[in-house]
CSV table of C-alpha atoms and ligand atoms in Angstrom, one decimal:
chain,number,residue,atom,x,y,z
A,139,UNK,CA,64.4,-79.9,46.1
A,140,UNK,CA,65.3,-83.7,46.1
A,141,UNK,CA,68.3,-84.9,47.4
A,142,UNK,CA,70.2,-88.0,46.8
A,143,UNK,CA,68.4,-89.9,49.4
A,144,UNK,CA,64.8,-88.4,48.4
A,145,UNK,CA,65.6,-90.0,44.8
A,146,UNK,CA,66.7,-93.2,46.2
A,147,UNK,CA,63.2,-93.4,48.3
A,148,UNK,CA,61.8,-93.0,44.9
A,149,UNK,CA,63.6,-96.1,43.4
A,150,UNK,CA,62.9,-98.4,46.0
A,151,UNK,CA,59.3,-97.4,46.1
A,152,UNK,CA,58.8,-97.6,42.0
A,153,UNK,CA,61.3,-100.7,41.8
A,154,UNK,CA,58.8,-103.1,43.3
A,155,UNK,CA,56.2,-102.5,40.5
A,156,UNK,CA,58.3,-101.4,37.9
A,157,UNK,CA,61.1,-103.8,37.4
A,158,UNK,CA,60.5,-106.8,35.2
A,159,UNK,CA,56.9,-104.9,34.3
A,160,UNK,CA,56.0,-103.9,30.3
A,161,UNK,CA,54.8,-100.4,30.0
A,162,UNK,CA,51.2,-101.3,28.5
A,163,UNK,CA,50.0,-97.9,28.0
A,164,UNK,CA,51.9,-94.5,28.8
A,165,UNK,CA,49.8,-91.0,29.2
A,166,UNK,CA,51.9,-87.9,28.2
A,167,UNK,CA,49.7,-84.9,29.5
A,168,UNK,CA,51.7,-82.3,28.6
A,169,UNK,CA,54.3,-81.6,26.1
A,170,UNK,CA,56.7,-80.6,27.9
A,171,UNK,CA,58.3,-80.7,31.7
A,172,UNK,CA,61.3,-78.8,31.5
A,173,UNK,CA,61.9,-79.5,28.1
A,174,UNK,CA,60.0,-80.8,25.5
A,175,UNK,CA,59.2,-84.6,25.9
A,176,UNK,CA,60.0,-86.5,22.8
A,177,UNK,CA,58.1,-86.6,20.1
A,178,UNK,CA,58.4,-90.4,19.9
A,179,UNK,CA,58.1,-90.6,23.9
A,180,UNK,CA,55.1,-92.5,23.8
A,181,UNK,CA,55.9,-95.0,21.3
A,182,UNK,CA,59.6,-95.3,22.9
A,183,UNK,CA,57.8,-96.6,26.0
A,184,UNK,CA,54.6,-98.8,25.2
A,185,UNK,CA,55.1,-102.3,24.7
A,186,UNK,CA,58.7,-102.3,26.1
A,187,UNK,CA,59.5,-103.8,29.7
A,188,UNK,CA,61.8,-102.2,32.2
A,189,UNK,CA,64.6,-104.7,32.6
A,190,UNK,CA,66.4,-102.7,36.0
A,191,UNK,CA,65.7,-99.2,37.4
A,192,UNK,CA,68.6,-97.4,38.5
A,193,UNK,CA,70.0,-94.1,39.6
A,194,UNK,CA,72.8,-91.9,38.8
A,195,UNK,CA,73.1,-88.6,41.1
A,196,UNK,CA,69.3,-87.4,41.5
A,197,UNK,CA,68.2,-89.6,37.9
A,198,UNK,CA,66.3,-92.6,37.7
A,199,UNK,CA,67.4,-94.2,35.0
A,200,UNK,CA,65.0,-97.0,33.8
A,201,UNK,CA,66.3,-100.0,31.5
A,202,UNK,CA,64.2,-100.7,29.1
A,203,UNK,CA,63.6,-104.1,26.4
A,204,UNK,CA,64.7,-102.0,23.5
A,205,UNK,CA,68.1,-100.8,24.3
A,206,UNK,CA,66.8,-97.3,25.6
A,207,UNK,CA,66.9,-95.9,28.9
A,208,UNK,CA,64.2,-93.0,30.3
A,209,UNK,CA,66.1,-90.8,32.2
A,210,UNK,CA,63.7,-89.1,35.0
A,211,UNK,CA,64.5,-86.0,37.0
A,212,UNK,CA,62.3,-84.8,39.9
A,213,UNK,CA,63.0,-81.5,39.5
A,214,UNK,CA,62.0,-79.2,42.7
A,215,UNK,CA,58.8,-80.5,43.1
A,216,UNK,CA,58.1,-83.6,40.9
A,217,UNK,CA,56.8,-86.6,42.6
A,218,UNK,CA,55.5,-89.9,42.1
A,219,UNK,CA,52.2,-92.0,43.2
A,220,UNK,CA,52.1,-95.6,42.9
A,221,UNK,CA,48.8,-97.5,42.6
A,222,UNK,CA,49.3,-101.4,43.1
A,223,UNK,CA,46.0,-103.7,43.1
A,224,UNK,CA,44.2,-100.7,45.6
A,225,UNK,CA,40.4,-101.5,46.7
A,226,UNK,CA,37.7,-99.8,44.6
A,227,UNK,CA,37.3,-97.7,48.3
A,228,UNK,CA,41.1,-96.7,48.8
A,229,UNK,CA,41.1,-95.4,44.9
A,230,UNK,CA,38.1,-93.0,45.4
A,231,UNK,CA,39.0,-92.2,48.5
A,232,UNK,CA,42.3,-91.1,47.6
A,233,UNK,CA,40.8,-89.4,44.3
A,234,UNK,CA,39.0,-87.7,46.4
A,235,UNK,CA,41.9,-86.4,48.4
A,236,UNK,CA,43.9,-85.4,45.9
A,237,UNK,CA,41.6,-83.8,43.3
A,238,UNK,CA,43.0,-80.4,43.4
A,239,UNK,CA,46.8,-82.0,42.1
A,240,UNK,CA,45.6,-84.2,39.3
A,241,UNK,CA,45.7,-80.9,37.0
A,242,UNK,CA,49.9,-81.4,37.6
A,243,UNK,CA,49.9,-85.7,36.7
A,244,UNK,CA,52.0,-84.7,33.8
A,245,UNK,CA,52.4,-88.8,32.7
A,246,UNK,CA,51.1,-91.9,33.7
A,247,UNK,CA,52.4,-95.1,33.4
A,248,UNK,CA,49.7,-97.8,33.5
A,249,UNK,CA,52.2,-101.0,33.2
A,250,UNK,CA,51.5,-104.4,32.9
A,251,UNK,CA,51.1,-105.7,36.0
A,252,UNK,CA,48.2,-103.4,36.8
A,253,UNK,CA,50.0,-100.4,38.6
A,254,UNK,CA,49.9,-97.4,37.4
A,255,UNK,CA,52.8,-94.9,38.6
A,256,UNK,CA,51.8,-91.5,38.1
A,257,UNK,CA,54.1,-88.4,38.0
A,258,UNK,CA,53.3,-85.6,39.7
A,259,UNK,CA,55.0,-81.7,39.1
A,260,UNK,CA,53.0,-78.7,39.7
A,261,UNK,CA,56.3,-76.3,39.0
A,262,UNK,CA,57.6,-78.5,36.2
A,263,UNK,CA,61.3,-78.5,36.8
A,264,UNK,CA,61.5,-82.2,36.6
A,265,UNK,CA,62.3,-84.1,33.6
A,266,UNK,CA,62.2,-87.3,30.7
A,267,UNK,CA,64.5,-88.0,28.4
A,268,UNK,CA,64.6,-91.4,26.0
A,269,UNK,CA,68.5,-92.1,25.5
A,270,UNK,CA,69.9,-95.4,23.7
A,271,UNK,CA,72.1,-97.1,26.7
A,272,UNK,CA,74.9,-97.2,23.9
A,273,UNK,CA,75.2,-93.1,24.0
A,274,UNK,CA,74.6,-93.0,28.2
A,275,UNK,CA,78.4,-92.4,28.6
A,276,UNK,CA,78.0,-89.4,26.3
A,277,UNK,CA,74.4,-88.3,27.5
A,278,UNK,CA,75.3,-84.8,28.6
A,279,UNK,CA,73.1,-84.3,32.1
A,280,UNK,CA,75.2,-87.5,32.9
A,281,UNK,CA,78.5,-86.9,31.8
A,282,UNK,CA,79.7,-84.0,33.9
A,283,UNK,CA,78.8,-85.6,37.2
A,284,UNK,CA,81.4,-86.8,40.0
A,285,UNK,CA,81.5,-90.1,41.6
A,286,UNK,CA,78.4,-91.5,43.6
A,287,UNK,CA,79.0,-90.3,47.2
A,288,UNK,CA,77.6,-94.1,48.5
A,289,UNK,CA,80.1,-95.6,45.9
A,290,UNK,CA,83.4,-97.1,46.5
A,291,UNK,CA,85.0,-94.8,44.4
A,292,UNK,CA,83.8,-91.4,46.8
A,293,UNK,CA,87.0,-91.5,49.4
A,294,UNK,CA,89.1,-88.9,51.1
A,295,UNK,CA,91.8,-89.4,48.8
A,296,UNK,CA,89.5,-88.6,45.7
A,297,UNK,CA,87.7,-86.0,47.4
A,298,UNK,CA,91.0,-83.9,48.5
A,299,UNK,CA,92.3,-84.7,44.9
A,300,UNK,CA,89.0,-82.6,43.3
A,301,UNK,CA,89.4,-79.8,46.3
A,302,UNK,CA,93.2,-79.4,46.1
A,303,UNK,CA,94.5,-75.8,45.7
A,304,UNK,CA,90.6,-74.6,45.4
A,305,UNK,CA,89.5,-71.0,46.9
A,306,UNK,CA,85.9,-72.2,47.0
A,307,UNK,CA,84.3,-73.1,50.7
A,308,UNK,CA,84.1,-76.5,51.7
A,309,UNK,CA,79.7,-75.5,51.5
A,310,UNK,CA,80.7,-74.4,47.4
A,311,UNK,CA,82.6,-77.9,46.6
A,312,UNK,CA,80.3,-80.2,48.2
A,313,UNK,CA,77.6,-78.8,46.4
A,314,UNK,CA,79.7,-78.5,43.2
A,315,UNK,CA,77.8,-81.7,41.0
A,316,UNK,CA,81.3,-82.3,39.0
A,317,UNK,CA,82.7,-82.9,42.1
A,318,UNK,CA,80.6,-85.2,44.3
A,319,UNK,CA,76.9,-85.8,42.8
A,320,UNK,CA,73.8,-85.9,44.5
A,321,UNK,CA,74.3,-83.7,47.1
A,322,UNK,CA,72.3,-80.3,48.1
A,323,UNK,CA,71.7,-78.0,50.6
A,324,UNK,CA,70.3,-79.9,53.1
A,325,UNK,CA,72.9,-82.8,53.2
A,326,UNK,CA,76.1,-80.8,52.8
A,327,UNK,CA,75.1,-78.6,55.5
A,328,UNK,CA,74.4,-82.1,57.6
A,329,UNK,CA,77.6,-83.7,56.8
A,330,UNK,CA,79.5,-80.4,57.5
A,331,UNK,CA,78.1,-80.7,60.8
A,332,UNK,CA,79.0,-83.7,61.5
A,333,UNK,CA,82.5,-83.7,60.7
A,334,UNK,CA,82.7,-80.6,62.3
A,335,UNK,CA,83.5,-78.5,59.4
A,336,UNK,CA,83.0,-74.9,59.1
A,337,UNK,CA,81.2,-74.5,55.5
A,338,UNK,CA,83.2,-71.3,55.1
A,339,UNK,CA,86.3,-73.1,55.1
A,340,UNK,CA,88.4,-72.8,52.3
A,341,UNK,CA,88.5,-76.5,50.4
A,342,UNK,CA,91.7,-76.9,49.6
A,343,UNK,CA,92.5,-77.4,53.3
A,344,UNK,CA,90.9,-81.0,53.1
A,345,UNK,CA,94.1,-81.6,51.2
A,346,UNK,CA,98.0,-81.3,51.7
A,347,UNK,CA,100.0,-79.7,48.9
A,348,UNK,CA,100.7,-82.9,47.5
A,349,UNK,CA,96.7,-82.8,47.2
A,350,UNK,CA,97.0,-85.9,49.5
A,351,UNK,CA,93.9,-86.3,52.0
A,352,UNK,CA,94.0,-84.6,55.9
A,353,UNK,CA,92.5,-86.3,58.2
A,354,UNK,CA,89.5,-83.4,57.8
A,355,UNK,CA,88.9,-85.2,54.2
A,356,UNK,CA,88.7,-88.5,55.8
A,357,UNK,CA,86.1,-87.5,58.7
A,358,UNK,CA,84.3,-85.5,55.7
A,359,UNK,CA,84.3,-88.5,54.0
A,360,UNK,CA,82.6,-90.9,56.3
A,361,UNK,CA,79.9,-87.8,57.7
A,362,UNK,CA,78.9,-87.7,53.8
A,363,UNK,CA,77.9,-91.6,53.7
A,364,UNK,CA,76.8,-91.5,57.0
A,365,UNK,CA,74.4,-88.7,56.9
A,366,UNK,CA,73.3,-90.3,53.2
A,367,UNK,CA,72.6,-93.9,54.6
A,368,UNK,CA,71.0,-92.4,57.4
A,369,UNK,CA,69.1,-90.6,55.6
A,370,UNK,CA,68.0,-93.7,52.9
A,371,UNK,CA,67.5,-95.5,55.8
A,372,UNK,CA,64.7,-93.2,57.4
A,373,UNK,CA,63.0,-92.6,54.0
A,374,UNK,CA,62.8,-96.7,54.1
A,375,UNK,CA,60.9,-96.4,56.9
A,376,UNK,CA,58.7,-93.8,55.3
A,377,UNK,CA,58.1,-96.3,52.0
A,378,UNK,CA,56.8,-99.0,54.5
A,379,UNK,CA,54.8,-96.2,55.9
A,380,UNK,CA,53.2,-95.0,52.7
A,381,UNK,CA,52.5,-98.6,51.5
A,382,UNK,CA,49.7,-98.5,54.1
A,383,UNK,CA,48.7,-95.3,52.9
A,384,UNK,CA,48.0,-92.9,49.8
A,385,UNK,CA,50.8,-94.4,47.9
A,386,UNK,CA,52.5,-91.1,47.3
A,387,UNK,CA,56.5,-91.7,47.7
A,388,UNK,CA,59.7,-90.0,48.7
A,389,UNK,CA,58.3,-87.4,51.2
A,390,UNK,CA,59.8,-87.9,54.8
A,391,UNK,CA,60.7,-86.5,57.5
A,392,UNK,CA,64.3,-86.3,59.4
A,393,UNK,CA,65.5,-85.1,62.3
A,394,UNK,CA,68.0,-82.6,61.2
A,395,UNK,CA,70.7,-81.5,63.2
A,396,UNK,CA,71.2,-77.8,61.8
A,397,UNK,CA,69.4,-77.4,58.8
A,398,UNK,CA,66.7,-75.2,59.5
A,399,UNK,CA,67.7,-74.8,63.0
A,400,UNK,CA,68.7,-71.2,63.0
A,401,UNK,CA,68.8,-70.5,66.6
A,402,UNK,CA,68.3,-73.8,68.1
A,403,UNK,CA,70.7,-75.4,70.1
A,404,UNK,CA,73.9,-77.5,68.9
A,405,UNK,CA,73.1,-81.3,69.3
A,406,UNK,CA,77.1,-82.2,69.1
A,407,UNK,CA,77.9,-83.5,72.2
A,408,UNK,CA,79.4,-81.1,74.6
A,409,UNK,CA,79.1,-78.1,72.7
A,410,UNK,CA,77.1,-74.7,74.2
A,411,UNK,CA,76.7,-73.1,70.6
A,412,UNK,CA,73.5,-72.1,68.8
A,413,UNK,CA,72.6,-72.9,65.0
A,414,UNK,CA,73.7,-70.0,62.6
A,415,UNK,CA,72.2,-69.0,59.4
A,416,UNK,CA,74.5,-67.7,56.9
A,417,UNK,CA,74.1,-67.6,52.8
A,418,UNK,CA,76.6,-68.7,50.8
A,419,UNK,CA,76.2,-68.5,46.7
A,420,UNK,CA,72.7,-67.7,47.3
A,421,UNK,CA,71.6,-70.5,49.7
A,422,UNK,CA,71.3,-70.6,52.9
A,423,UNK,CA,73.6,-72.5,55.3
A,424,UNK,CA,73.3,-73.7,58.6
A,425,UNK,CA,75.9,-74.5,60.9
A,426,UNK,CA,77.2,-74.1,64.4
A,427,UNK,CA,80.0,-71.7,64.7
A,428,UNK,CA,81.0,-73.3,68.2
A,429,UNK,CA,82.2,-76.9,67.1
A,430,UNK,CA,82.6,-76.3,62.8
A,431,UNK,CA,86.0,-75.0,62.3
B,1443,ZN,ZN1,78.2,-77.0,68.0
């Protein structure tokens, strides 16, 4: 499933075509993703021009002309393919390639500078909702979620704030949307690491009884944003990549340092210990039980 940095990929790699271009014709395959598109999706979205594109959590959030905004969700396993001013060769070549997905391009956007973004779910756990900007604030999906982890608003003393007196693990709270959004899996386990957290530690000891910040809420803190910018930083790379290939966006690889490493060695400096694979509410968790206290 897409994480906060996957999504972000995805923005960079749509912004350069979408931003400032009018939707001139928009394909609705299907129905329904998730939920039911619409009805009026189509005409919502042909004629108007995307003024910014955005992201809240793991949404895209496209501004549009009319005072709407398309909210769009991967889901587990939506993508998106950008074609942009492609040689008659590259298109059939890559038609060619990927002939055995088009039966899951559930809606294409052909916009007016010629590209046409295409979005991609074969398990159709992704998402598009048309919401007036004037009712965002009280657009449900949105409303519930915590403060961006990249924002300036994310810090120890928030965080310890949300986790004082909680019973949860440290693995339950980070992955708790109301409390920080964006984050999954993969990157709690990462910045867990990193601080040198155990996941099974209870949350509330990131805070004092005053629910004041430990210094464990601080290196928490700056492990999150680092392992995230890290992270948007390598599927950058992977964009400049893709440009010169296929066009599909916001699949990369990264060197992980315990997720899926069960058994491998530790990379913290120092440290003997050997990746562990526990599950916690249903996920699995990896994490060293040598350096993570
Ligand atoms: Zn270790």
């Amino acid at each position: 499933m897409p994480e906060l940095p996957e999504v972000e990929t995805v923005r960079r790699g749509l912004q350069p075509v979408m931003e400032g271009a009018r939707f001139a014709k928009v394909e609705a395959r299907r129905h329904d993703l998730r939920w039911p598109l619409p009805k009026d999706f189509v005409a919502r979205l042909e004629g108007k021009t995307i003024a910014g594109l955005g992201r809240r959590a793991k949404y895209l959030l496209a501004d549009l002309s009319s005072g709407d905004v398309l909210l769009m969700h991967l889901g587990m396993s939506g993508s998106f393919r950008v074609f942009a001013g492609g040689s008659e060769t590259k298109q059939g070549k890559y038609h060619h390639e990927r002939a055995q997905h088009l039966a899951h391009d559930h809606v294409i956007f052909h916009m007016g500078n010629g590209a046409v973004v295409t979005f991609n779910d074969p398990r159709r756990f992704g998402s598009m909702k048309i919401v007036p900007r004037a009712k965002l604030d009280q657009e449900p999906l949105l409303r519930a979620l915590g403060p961006e982890p990249l924002g300036n608003e994310f810090d120890a003393a928030m965080l310890a704030r949300a986790c004082q007196g909680k019973k949860t693990s440290l693995k339950a709270a980070l992955s708790d949307q109301r409390i920080v959004a964006g984050l999954g899996n993969i990157y709690v386990c990462e910045a867990l690491h990193r601080a040198l957290l155990s996941p099974k530690r209870r949350a509330s000891t990131i805070a004092n009884r005053s629910g004041a910040p430990n210094e464990r809420a601080e290196r928490l803190v700056d492990a999150i944003k680092a392992v995230l910018k890290d992270a948007i930083e390598a599927g950058g790379s992977s964009l400049r990549d893709h440009r010169r290939t296929d066009g599909e966006i916001g699949l990369f690889q990264h060197n992980f340092r315990v997720y899926d490493r069960e058994g491998q060695p530790c990379v913290t400096p120092g440290c003997s210990g050997t990746v562990k694979r526990i599950v916690q509410g249903g996920r699995s968790t990896f994490f060293c039980p040598v350096c993570q206290k």
